[in-house]
Amino acid sequence: MSSKSAGRKNTPNAAGETRKPTGRTRRKENQEFVADMKLRTLRPEELLHPAQLLARFTERATELISQLPQEARPTPATVNAALRQGVLEAFRTRDEHIARLVETDLLASMPEQGAKAIRRAVRASLVDMGVRVVEEADEQELFVVVEGEGEGFELVRPAYVDQATDKLLLAGQLRRIPVPRTTPEQDGTGAVGAQGVDAK
């Protein structure tokens, strides 16, 4: 969907009332979306093919190996086996990723599915693929504070971490908020202090 069509949704009229998209507007937006998807679709000759990819890698590897001293050159069989294994593993990973996206797209296209069900399906897919979703402010090194004032924190956006490499895929966002103070009757100690961090 183009940004132009997205900008027309629920626009206020002269009286300040929000106008909902009409049937004609929805049809036009759907047509624009379909046209955009056709432009994005790869042509058959552009699709990745394992055998063609392996042939290109082998050709390039042969050129590089020919520059090495004779005694340091690996055998052609060793090179071919290593390249073949690498290409097959890359395509296996790609297939798994595409399968997850297909499942999510099918779920999202079912009219009876609500936003919560789709959100849970996406989250489950991420976790299954080894992504840790952090929604607690305790690990503040994974977050950036975007706004607000106070000693407490409120979650704006979760952080995403690759569990295999511990690499931060996307930093989370926190908003500073005032922390309510407890009374002596509330904490039972007679002390007045700040409560814990709220990250929900």
Coordinates of C-alpha atoms in Angstrom, one line a residue:
M1 CA 0.0 0.0 0.0
S2 CA 1.4 3.4 -0.9
S3 CA 2.0 6.1 1.6
K4 CA -0.4 8.3 -0.5
S5 CA -3.3 6.0 0.0
A6 CA -2.5 5.3 3.6
G7 CA -2.6 9.0 4.3
R8 CA -6.3 9.2 3.2
K9 CA -7.5 6.9 5.9
N10 CA -9.8 8.4 8.6
T11 CA -9.1 12.0 7.6
P12 CA -11.1 14.7 9.5
N13 CA -13.5 16.8 7.4
A14 CA -14.2 20.5 7.7
A15 CA -16.4 20.0 10.8
G16 CA -13.6 18.1 12.5
E17 CA -15.3 14.7 12.2
T18 CA -13.3 11.7 11.2
R19 CA -14.4 10.2 7.9
K20 CA -14.2 6.5 7.5
P21 CA -13.0 5.1 4.2
T22 CA -15.8 4.5 1.7
G23 CA -16.2 1.3 -0.4
R24 CA -14.7 3.1 -3.4
T25 CA -11.7 4.2 -1.3
R26 CA -11.1 0.7 -0.1
R27 CA -11.4 -0.8 -3.6
K28 CA -8.8 1.8 -4.8
E29 CA -6.5 1.0 -1.9
N30 CA -6.8 -2.7 -2.6
Q31 CA -6.0 -2.2 -6.3
E32 CA -2.9 -0.1 -5.4
F33 CA -1.8 -2.8 -3.0
V34 CA -2.2 -5.6 -5.6
A35 CA -0.3 -3.5 -8.2
D36 CA 2.5 -2.9 -5.7
M37 CA 2.8 -6.6 -4.9
K38 CA 3.1 -7.4 -8.6
L39 CA 5.9 -5.0 -8.9
R40 CA 7.7 -6.5 -5.9
T41 CA 7.3 -10.1 -7.2
L42 CA 10.5 -11.7 -8.5
R43 CA 10.5 -13.0 -12.0
P44 CA 11.4 -16.7 -12.4
E45 CA 14.8 -15.9 -13.9
E46 CA 15.6 -13.7 -10.9
L47 CA 14.9 -16.4 -8.3
L48 CA 17.8 -17.9 -6.5
H49 CA 18.6 -21.4 -7.6
P50 CA 21.0 -23.6 -5.5
A51 CA 22.8 -25.1 -8.5
Q52 CA 23.4 -21.8 -10.2
L53 CA 24.5 -20.2 -7.0
L54 CA 26.9 -23.0 -6.3
A55 CA 28.4 -22.7 -9.8
R56 CA 29.0 -19.0 -9.3
F57 CA 30.6 -19.6 -5.9
T58 CA 32.8 -22.4 -7.3
E59 CA 34.0 -20.2 -10.2
R60 CA 34.9 -17.4 -7.9
A61 CA 36.6 -19.8 -5.4
T62 CA 38.6 -21.3 -8.2
E63 CA 39.9 -17.9 -9.2
L64 CA 40.9 -17.1 -5.6
I65 CA 42.6 -20.5 -5.0
S66 CA 44.6 -20.2 -8.2
Q67 CA 46.4 -17.2 -6.5
L68 CA 47.6 -19.3 -3.6
P69 CA 50.9 -21.2 -3.6
Q70 CA 50.6 -24.8 -5.0
E71 CA 51.3 -26.4 -1.6
A72 CA 48.6 -24.3 0.2
R73 CA 45.8 -25.0 -2.3
P74 CA 42.9 -27.2 -1.1
T75 CA 41.8 -30.0 -3.4
P76 CA 38.8 -29.2 -5.7
A77 CA 36.7 -31.8 -4.0
T78 CA 37.3 -30.2 -0.6
V79 CA 36.3 -26.8 -2.0
N80 CA 33.2 -28.1 -3.7
A81 CA 32.0 -30.0 -0.6
A82 CA 32.4 -26.9 1.6
L83 CA 30.6 -24.6 -0.8
R84 CA 27.8 -27.1 -1.4
Q85 CA 27.3 -27.5 2.4
G86 CA 27.2 -23.7 2.8
V87 CA 24.7 -23.2 0.0
L88 CA 22.4 -26.0 1.2
E89 CA 22.4 -24.6 4.8
A90 CA 21.7 -21.1 3.6
F91 CA 18.7 -22.3 1.5
R92 CA 17.4 -24.5 4.4
T93 CA 17.5 -21.4 6.7
R94 CA 15.7 -19.4 4.0
D95 CA 13.0 -22.1 3.6
E96 CA 12.4 -22.1 7.3
H97 CA 12.1 -18.3 7.4
I98 CA 9.7 -18.3 4.4
A99 CA 7.5 -21.0 6.0
R100 CA 7.1 -18.9 9.2
L101 CA 6.1 -15.9 7.1
V102 CA 3.6 -17.9 5.1
E103 CA 2.0 -19.2 8.4
T104 CA 1.8 -15.6 9.7
D105 CA 0.3 -14.3 6.4
L106 CA -2.3 -17.1 6.4
L107 CA -3.3 -16.3 9.9
A108 CA -3.6 -12.6 9.2
S109 CA -5.8 -13.2 6.2
M110 CA -8.4 -15.1 8.2
P111 CA -11.2 -12.6 9.0
E112 CA -12.1 -14.3 12.3
Q113 CA -8.6 -13.8 13.7
G114 CA -8.2 -10.8 15.9
A115 CA -5.1 -8.6 16.4
K116 CA -4.2 -10.5 19.6
A117 CA -4.1 -13.9 17.9
I118 CA -1.9 -12.6 15.1
R119 CA 0.4 -10.9 17.6
R120 CA 0.8 -14.1 19.6
A121 CA 1.5 -16.1 16.4
V122 CA 4.2 -13.7 15.4
R123 CA 5.7 -13.7 18.9
A124 CA 5.7 -17.5 19.0
S125 CA 7.5 -17.6 15.6
L126 CA 10.1 -15.3 16.8
V127 CA 10.8 -17.3 20.0
D128 CA 10.9 -20.5 18.0
M129 CA 13.5 -19.0 15.7
G130 CA 15.7 -18.0 18.7
V131 CA 14.7 -14.4 19.2
R132 CA 14.3 -13.3 22.8
V133 CA 11.8 -10.5 23.3
V134 CA 12.6 -8.4 26.4
E135 CA 9.7 -6.5 27.9
E136 CA 11.2 -5.8 31.4
A137 CA 13.2 -2.7 32.1
D138 CA 15.6 -4.5 34.3
E139 CA 18.0 -5.0 31.4
Q140 CA 18.4 -1.3 30.7
E141 CA 21.4 -1.8 28.4
L142 CA 18.9 -3.1 25.9
F143 CA 16.8 0.0 25.9
V144 CA 16.9 3.7 25.1
V145 CA 14.9 6.3 27.1
V146 CA 12.9 8.3 24.6
E147 CA 10.9 10.7 26.8
G148 CA 9.3 11.5 30.1
E149 CA 10.5 12.4 33.6
G150 CA 10.8 10.6 36.8
E151 CA 12.6 7.7 38.4
G152 CA 10.5 4.9 37.1
F153 CA 10.2 3.4 33.6
E154 CA 7.3 2.4 31.4
L155 CA 7.7 0.1 28.3
V156 CA 7.2 1.8 25.0
R157 CA 8.7 -0.9 22.7
P158 CA 10.3 -4.2 23.6
A159 CA 13.9 -5.1 22.8
Y160 CA 14.7 -8.0 20.5
V161 CA 17.9 -10.2 21.1
D162 CA 19.3 -13.1 19.0
Q163 CA 19.7 -15.8 21.6
A164 CA 22.3 -17.7 19.5
T165 CA 24.7 -14.7 19.3
D166 CA 23.4 -12.5 22.1
K167 CA 23.3 -9.7 19.5
L168 CA 20.8 -6.9 20.0
L169 CA 18.6 -7.0 16.9
L170 CA 16.5 -3.9 17.9
A171 CA 16.8 -1.8 20.9
G172 CA 13.7 -1.3 23.1
Q173 CA 12.3 2.0 24.2
L174 CA 11.4 3.2 27.6
R175 CA 9.5 6.2 28.9
R176 CA 10.4 7.8 32.2
I177 CA 7.5 8.1 34.7
P178 CA 7.1 9.4 38.2
V179 CA 7.2 6.6 40.8
P180 CA 4.5 6.8 43.5
R181 CA 5.8 7.0 47.0
T182 CA 4.7 4.6 49.7
T183 CA 3.3 5.7 53.1
P184 CA 4.5 4.1 56.4
E185 CA 1.2 2.2 56.5
Q186 CA 1.7 0.8 53.1
D187 CA 5.3 -0.6 53.4
G188 CA 5.1 -1.4 57.2
T189 CA 8.6 -0.1 57.8
G190 CA 8.0 3.5 58.4
A191 CA 10.2 4.4 55.5
V192 CA 9.1 6.5 52.5
G193 CA 10.7 5.3 49.3
A194 CA 10.2 4.6 45.6
Q195 CA 8.4 1.5 44.4
G196 CA 9.8 -0.9 41.8
V197 CA 10.1 -0.3 38.1
D198 CA 6.9 -0.7 36.1
A199 CA 7.7 -2.0 32.7
K200 CA 4.2 -3.1 31.6

